[in-house]
mmCIF file of N, CA and C in Angstrom:
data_model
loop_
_atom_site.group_PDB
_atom_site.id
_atom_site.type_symbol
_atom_site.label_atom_id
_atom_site.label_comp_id
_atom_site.label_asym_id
_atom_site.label_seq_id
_atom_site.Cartn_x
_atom_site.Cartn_y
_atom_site.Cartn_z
ATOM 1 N N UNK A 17 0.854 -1.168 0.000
ATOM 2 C CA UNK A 17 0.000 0.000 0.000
ATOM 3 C C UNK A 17 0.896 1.227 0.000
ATOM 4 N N UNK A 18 0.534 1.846 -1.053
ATOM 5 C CA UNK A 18 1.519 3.420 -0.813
ATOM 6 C C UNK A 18 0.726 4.328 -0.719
ATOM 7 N N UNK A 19 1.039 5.852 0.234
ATOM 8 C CA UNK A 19 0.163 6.398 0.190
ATOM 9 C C UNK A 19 0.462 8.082 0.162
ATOM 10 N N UNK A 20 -0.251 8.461 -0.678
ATOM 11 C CA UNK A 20 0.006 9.523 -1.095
ATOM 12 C C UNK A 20 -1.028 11.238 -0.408
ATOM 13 N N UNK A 21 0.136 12.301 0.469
ATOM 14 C CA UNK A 21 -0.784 12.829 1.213
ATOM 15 C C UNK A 21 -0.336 14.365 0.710
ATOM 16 N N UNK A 22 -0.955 15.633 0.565
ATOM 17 C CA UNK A 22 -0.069 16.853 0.030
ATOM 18 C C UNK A 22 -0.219 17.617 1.432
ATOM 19 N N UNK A 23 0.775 18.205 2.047
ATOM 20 C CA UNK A 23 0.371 19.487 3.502
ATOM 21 C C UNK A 23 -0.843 20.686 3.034
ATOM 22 N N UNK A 24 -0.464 20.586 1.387
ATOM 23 C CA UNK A 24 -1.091 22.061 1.398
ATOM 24 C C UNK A 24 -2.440 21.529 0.891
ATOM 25 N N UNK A 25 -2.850 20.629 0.824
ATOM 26 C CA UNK A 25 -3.850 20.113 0.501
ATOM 27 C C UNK A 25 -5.243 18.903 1.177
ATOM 28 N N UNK A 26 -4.622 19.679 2.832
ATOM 29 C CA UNK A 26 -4.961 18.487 3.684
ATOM 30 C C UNK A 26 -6.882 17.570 3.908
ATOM 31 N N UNK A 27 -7.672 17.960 3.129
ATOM 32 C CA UNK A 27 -8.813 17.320 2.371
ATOM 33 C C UNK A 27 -8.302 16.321 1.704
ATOM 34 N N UNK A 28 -7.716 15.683 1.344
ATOM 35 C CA UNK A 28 -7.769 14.385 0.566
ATOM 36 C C UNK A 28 -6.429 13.503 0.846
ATOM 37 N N UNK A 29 -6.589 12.524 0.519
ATOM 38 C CA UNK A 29 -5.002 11.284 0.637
ATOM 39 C C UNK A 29 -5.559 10.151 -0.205
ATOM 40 N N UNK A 30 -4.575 9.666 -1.090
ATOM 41 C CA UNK A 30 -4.479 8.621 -2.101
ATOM 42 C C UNK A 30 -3.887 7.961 -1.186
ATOM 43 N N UNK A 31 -4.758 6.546 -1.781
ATOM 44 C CA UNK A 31 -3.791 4.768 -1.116
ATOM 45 C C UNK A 31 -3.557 4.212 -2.681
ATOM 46 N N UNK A 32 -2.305 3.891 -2.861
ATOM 47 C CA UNK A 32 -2.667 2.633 -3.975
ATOM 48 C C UNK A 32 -2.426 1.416 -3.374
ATOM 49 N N UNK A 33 -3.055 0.431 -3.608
ATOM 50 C CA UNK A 33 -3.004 -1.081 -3.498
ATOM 51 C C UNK A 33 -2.690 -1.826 -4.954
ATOM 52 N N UNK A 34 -2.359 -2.778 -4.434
ATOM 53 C CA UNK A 34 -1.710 -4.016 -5.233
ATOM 54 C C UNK A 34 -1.424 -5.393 -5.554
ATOM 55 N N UNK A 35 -1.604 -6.257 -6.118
ATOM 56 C CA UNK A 35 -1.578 -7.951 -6.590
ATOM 57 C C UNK A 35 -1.271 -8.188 -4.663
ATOM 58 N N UNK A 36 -0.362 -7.324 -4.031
ATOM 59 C CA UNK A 36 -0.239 -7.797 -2.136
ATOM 60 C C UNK A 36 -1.275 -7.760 -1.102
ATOM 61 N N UNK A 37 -2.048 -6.653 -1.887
ATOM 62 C CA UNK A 37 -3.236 -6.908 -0.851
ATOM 63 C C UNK A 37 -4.053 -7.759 -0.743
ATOM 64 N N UNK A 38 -4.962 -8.007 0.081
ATOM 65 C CA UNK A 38 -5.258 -9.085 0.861
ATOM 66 C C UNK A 38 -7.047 -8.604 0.495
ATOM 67 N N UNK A 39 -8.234 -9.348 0.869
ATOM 68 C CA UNK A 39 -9.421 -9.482 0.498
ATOM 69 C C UNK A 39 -9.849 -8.610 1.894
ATOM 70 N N UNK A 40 -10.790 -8.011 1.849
ATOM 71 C CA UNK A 40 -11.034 -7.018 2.913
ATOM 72 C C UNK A 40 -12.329 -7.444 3.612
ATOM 73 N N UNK A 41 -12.029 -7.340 5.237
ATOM 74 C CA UNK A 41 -13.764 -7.715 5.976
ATOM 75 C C UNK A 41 -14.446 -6.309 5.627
ATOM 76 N N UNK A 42 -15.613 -6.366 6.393
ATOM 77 C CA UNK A 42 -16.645 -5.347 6.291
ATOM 78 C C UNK A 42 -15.979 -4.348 7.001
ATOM 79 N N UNK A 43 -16.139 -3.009 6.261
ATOM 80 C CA UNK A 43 -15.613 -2.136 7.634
ATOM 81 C C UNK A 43 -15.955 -0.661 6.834
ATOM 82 N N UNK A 44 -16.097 0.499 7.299
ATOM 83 C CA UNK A 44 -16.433 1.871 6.407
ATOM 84 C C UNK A 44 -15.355 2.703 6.844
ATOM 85 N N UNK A 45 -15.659 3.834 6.579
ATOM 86 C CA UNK A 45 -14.690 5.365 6.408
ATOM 87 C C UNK A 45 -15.111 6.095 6.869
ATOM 88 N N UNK A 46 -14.035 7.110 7.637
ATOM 89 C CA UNK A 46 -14.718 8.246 8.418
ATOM 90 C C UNK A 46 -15.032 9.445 7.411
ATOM 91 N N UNK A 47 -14.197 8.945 5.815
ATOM 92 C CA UNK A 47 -14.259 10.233 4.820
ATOM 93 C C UNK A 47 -15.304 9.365 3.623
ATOM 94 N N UNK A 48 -15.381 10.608 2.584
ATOM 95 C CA UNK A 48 -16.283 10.063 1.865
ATOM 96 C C UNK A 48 -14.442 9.352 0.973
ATOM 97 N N UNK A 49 -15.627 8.303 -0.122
ATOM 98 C CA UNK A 49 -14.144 7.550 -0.437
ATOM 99 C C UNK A 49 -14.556 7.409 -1.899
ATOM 100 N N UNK A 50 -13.681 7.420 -2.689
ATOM 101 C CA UNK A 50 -13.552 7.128 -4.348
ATOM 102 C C UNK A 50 -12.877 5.870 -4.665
ATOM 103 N N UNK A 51 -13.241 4.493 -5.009
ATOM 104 C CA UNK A 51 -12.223 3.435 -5.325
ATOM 105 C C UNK A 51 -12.355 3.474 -6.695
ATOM 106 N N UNK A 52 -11.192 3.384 -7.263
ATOM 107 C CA UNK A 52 -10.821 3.159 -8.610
ATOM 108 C C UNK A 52 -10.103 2.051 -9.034
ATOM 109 N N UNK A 53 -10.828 1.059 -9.843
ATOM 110 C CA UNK A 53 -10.089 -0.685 -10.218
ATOM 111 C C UNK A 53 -9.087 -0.443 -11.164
ATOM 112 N N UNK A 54 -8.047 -0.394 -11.500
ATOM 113 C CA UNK A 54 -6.870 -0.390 -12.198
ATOM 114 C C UNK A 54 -6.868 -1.877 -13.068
ATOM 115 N N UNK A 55 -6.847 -2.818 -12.242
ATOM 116 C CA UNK A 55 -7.154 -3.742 -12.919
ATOM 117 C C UNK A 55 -7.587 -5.245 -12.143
ATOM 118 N N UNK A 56 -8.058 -6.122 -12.668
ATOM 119 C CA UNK A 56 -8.783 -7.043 -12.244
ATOM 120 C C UNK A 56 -10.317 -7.333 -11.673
ATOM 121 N N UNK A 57 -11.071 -7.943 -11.151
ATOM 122 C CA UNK A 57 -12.450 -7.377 -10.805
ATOM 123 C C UNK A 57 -12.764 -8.490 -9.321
ATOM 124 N N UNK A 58 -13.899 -7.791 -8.307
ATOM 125 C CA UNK A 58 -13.949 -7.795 -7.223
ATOM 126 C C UNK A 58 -15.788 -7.525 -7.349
ATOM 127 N N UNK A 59 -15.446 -8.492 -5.767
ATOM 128 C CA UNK A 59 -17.068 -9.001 -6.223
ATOM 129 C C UNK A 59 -17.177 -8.118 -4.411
ATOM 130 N N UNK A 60 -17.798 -6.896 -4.887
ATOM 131 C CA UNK A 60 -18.366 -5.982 -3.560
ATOM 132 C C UNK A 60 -19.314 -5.834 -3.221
ATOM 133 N N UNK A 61 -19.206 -6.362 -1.789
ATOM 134 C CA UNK A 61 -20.801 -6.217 -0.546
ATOM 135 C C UNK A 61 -20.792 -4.608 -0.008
ATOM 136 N N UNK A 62 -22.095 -4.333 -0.263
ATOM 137 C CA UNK A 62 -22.972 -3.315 0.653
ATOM 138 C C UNK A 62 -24.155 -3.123 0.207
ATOM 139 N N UNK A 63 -24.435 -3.102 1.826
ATOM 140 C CA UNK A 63 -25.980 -2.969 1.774
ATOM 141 C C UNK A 63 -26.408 -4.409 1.634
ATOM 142 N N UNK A 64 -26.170 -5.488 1.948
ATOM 143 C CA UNK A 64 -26.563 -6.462 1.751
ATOM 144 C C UNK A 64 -26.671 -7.050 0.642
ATOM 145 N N UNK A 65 -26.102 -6.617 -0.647
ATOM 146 C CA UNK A 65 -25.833 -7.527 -1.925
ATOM 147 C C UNK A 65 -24.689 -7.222 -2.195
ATOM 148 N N UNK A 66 -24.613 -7.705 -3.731
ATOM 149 C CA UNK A 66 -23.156 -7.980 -4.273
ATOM 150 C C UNK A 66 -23.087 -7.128 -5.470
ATOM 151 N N UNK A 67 -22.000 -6.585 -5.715
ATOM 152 C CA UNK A 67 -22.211 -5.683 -7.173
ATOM 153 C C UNK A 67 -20.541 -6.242 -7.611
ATOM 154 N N UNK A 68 -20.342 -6.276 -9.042
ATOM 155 C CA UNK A 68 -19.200 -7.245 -9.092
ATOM 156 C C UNK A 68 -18.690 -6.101 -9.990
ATOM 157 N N UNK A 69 -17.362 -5.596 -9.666
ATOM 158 C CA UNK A 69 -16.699 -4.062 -9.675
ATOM 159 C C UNK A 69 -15.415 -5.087 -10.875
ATOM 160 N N UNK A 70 -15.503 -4.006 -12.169
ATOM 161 C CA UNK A 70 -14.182 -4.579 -13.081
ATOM 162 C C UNK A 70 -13.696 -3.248 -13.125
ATOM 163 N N UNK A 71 -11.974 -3.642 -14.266
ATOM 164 C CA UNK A 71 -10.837 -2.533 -14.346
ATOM 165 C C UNK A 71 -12.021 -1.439 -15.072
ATOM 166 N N UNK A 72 -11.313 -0.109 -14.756
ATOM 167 C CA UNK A 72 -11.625 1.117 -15.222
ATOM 168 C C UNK A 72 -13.310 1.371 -14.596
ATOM 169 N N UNK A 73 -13.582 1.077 -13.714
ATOM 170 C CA UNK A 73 -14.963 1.142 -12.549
ATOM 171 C C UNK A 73 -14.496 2.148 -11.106
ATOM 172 N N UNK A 74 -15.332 3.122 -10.977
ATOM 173 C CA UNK A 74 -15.387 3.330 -9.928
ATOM 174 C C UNK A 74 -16.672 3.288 -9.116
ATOM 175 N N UNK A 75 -16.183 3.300 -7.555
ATOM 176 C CA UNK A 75 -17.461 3.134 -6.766
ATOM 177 C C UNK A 75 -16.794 4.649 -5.426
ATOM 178 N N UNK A 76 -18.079 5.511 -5.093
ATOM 179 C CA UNK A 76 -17.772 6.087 -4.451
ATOM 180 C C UNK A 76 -18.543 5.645 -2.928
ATOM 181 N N UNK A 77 -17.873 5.948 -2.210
ATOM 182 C CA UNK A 77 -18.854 5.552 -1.042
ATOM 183 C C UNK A 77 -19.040 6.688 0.359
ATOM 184 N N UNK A 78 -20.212 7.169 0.855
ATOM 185 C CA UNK A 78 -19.851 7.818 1.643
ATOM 186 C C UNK A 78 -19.558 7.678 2.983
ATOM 187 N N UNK A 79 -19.363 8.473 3.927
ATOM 188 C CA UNK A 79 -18.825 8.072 5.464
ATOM 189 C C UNK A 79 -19.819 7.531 5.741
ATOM 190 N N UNK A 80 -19.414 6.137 6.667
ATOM 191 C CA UNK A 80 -19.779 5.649 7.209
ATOM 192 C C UNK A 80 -20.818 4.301 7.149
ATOM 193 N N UNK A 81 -20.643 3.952 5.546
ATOM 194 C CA UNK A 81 -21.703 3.029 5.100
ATOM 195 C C UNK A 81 -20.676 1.616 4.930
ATOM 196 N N UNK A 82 -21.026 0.442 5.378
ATOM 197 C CA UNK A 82 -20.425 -0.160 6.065
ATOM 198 C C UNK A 82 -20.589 -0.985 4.162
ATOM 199 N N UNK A 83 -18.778 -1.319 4.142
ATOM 200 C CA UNK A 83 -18.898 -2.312 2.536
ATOM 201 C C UNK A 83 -17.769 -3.430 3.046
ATOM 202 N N UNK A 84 -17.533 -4.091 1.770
ATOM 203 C CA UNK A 84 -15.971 -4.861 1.894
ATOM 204 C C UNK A 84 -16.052 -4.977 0.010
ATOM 205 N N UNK A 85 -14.910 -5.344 -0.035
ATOM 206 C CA UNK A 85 -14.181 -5.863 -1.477
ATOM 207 C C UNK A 85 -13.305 -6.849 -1.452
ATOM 208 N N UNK A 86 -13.388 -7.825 -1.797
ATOM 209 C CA UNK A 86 -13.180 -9.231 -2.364
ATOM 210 C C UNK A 86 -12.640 -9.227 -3.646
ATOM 211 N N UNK A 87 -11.479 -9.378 -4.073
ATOM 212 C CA UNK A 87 -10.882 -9.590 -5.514
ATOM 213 C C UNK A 87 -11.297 -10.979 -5.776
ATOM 214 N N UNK A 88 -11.785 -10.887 -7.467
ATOM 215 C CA UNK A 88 -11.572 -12.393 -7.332
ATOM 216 C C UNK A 88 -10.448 -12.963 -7.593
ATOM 217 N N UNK A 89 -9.321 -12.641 -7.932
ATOM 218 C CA UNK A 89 -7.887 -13.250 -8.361
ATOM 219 C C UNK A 89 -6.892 -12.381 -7.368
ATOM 220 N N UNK A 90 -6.337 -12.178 -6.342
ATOM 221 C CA UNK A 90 -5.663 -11.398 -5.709
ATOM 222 C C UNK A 90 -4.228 -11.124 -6.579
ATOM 223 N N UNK A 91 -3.874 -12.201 -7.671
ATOM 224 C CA UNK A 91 -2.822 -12.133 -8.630
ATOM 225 C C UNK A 91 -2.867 -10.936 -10.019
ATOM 226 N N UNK A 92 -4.397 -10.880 -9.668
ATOM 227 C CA UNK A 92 -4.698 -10.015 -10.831
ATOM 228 C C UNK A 92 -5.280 -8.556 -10.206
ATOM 229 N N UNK A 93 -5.314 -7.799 -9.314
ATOM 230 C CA UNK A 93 -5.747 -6.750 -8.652
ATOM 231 C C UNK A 93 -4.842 -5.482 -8.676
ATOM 232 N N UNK A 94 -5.573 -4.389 -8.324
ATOM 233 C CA UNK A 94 -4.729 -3.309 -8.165
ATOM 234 C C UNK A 94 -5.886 -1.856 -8.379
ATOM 235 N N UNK A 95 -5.659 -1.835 -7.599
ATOM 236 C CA UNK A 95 -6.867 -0.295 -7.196
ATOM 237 C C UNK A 95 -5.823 1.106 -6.957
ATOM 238 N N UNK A 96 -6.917 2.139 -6.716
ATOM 239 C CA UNK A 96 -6.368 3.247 -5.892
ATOM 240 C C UNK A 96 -8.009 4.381 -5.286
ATOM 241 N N UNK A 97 -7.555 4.398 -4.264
ATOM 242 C CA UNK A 97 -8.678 4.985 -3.151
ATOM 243 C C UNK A 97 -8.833 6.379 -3.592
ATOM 244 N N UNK A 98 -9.090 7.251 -3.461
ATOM 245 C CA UNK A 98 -9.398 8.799 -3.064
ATOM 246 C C UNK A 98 -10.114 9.011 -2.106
ATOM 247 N N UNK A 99 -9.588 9.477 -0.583
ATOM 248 C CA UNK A 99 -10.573 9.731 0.423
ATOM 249 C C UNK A 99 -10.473 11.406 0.503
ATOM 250 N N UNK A 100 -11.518 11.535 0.904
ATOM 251 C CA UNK A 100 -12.008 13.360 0.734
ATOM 252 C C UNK A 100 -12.973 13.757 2.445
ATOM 253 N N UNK A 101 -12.136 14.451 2.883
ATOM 254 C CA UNK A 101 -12.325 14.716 3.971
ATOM 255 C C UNK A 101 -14.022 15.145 4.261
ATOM 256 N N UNK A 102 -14.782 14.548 4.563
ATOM 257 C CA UNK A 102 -16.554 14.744 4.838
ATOM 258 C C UNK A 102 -16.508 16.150 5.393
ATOM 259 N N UNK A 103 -15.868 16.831 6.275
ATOM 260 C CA UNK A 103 -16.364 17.980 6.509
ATOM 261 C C UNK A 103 -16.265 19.079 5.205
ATOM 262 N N UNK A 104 -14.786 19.100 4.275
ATOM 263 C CA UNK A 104 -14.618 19.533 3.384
ATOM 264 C C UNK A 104 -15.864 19.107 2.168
ATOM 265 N N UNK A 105 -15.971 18.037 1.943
ATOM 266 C CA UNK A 105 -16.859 17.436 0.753
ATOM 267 C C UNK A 105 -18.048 18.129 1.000
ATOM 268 N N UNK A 106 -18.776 18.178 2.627
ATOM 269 C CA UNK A 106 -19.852 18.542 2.294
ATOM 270 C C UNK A 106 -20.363 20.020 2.566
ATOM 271 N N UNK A 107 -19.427 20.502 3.042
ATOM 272 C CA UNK A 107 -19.055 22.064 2.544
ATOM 273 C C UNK A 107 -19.340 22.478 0.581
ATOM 274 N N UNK A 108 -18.415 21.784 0.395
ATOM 275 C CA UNK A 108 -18.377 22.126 -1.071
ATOM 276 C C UNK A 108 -19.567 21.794 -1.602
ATOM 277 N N UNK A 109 -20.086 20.426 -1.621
ATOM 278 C CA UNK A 109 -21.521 20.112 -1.769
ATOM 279 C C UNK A 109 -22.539 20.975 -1.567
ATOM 280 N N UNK A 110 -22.532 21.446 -0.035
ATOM 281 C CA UNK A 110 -23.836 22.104 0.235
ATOM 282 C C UNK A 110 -24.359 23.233 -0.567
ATOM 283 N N UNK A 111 -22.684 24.140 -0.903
ATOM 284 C CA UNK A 111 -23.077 25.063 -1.546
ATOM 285 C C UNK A 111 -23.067 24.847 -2.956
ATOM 286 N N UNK A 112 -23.481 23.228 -3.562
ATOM 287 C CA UNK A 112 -23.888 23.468 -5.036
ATOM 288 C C UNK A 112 -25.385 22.539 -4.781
ATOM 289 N N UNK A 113 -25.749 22.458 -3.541
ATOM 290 C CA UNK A 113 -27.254 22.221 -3.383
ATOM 291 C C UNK A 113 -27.136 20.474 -3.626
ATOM 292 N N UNK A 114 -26.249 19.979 -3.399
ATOM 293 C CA UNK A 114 -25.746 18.501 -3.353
ATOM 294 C C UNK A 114 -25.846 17.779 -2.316
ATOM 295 N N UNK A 115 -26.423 16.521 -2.414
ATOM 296 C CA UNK A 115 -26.495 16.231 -1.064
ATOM 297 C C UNK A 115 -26.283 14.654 -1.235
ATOM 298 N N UNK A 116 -24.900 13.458 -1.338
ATOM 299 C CA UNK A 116 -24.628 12.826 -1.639
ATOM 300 C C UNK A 116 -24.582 11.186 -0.303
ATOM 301 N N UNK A 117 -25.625 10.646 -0.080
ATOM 302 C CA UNK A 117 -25.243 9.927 1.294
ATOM 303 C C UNK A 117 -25.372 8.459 0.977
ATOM 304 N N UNK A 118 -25.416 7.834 -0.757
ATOM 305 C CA UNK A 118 -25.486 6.687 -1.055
ATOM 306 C C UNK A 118 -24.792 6.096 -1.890
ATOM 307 N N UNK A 119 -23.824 4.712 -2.014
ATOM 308 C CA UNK A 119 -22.783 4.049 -3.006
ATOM 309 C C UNK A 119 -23.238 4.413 -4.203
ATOM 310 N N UNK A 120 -22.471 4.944 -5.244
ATOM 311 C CA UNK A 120 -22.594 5.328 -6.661
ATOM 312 C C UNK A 120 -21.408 4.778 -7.388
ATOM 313 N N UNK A 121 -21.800 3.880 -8.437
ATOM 314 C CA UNK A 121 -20.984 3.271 -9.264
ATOM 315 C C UNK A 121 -21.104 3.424 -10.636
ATOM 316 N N UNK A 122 -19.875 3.982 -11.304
ATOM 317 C CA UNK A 122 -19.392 3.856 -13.059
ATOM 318 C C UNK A 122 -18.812 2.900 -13.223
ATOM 319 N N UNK A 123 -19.036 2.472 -14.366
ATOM 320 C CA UNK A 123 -18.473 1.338 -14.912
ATOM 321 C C UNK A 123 -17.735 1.232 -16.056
ATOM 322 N N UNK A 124 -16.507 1.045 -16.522
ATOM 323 C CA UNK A 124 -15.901 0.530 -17.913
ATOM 324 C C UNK A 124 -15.581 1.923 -18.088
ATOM 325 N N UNK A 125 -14.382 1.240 -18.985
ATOM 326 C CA UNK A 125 -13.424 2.630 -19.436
ATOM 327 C C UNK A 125 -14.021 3.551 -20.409
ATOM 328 N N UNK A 126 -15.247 3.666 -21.285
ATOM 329 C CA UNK A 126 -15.975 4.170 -21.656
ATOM 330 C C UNK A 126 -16.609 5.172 -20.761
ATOM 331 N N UNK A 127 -16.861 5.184 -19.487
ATOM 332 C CA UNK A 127 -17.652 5.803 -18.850
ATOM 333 C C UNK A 127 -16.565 7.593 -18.570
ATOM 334 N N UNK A 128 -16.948 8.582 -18.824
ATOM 335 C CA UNK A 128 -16.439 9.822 -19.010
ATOM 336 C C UNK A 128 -16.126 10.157 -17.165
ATOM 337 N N UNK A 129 -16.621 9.442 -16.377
ATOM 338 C CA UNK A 129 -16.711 10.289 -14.886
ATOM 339 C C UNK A 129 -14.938 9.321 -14.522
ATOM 340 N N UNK A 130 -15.272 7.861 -15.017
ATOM 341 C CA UNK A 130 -14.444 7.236 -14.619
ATOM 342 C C UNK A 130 -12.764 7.439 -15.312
ATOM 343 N N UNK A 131 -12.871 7.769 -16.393
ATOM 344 C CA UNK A 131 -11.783 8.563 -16.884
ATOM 345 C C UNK A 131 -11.277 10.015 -16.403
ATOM 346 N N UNK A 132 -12.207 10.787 -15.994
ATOM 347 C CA UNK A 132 -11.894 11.682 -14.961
ATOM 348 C C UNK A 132 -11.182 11.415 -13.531
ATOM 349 N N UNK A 133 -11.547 10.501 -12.734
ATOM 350 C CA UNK A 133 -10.887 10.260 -11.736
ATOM 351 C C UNK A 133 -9.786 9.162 -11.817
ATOM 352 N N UNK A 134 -9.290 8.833 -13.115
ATOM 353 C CA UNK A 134 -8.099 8.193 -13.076
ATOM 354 C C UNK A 134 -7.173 9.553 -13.485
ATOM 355 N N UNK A 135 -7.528 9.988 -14.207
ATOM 356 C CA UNK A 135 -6.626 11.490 -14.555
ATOM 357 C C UNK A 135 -6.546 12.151 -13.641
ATOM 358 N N UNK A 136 -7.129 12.493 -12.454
ATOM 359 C CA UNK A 136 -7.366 13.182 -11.427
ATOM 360 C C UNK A 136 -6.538 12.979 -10.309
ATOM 361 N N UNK A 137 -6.079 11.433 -10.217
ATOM 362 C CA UNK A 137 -5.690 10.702 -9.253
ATOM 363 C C UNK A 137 -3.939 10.787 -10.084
ATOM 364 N N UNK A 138 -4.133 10.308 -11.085
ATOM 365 C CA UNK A 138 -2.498 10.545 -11.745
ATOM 366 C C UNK A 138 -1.811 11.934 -11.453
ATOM 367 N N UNK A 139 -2.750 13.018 -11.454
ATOM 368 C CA UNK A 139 -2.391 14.671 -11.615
ATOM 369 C C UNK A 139 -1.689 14.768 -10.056
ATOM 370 N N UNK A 140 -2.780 14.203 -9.208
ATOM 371 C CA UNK A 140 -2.290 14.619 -7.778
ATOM 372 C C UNK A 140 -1.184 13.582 -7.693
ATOM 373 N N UNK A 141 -1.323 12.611 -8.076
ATOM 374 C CA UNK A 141 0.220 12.025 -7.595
ATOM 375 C C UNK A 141 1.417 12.304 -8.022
ATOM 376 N N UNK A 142 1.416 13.122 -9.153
ATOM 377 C CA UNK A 142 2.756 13.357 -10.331
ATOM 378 C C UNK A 142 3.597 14.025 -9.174
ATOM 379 N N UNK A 143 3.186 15.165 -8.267
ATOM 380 C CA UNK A 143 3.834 16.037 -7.875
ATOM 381 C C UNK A 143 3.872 15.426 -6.195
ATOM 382 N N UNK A 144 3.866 14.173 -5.662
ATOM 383 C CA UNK A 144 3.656 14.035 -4.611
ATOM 384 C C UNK A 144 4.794 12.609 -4.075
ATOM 385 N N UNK A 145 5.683 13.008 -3.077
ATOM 386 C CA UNK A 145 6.474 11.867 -2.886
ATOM 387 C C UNK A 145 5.494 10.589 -1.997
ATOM 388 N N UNK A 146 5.838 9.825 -2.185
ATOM 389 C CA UNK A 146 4.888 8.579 -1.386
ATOM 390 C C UNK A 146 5.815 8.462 -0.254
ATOM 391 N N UNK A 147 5.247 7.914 0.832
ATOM 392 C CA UNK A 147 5.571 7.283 1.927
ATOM 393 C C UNK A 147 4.580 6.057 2.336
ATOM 394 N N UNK A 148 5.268 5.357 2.751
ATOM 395 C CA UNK A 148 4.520 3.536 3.260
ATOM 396 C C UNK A 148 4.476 3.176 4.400
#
C-alpha cells in the first residue's frame, strides 16, 4: 500500500493497493471515499448484496456506510482509493445544493466520470512523494 498525502492540501489522501493486498472484511470510512479498479475485478458487498466491480470502474462511497471488497484473483488486482475529507466534501456540496449519502458506481473505461478520476488521481500524484 503506498500512500500519497499533500500538507497544502490536507482534504484528501491517495492509497494505492496491489496484486499484495489481501481481500477485505466489512468495515467503512470516516471520509467520503472514491475506489478506482486499475485492474482485475472484485465481487463488492454493501448494503446487503453484491455488485461485481471490473478494471476502469469506480465506486464512491460515503462516510460511514459499512462495505468490503473481495478480488476475485488477488494475482490479478490493483486499485487506488481517493478519500475526501466529509467535513470539506460537504461544505463544497452544500453550496452546489448537493447532497450525496449513497454508493454510486461507473463502470468501464468508456464511462467519461471514470476517466476523470483516473486522470485526477495521476495529476495529484505526479507532484507528490509517497511514503509507506
Amino acid at each position: 500500500m503506498t500512500i500519497y498525502r499533500d500538507k497544502n492540501c490536507p482534504f484528501f489522501e491517495i492509497k494505492m493497493g496491489d496484486t499484495g493486498s489481501v481481500s477485505y472484511r466489512k468495515h467503512s470510512h470516516e471520509e467520503y471515499s472514491l475506489g478506482f479498479v486499475l485492474r482485475g475485478e472484485t465481487n463488492f458487498w454493501y448494503d446487503g448484496r453484491f455488485e461485481r466491480i471490473r478494471a476502469n470502474s469506480v465506486v464512491f462511497m460515503p462516510p460511514g456506510f459499512i462495505h468490503s471488497c473481495n478480488p476475485l484473483d488477488l494475482n490479478c488486482w490493483e486499485y487506488g482509493m481517493l478519500f475526501l475529507d466529509s467535513g470539506w466534501f460537504n461544505s463544497s456540496m452544500r453550496s452546489s445544493g448537493i447532497n450525496i449519502n449513497v454508493p454510486m458506481f461507473w463502470h468501464g473505461p468508456e464511462e467519461p466520470f471514470s476517466c476523470r478520476i483516473k486522470e485526477m488521481m495521476e495529476t495529484l500524484m505526479r507532484d507528490l512523494s509517497p511514503f509507506e
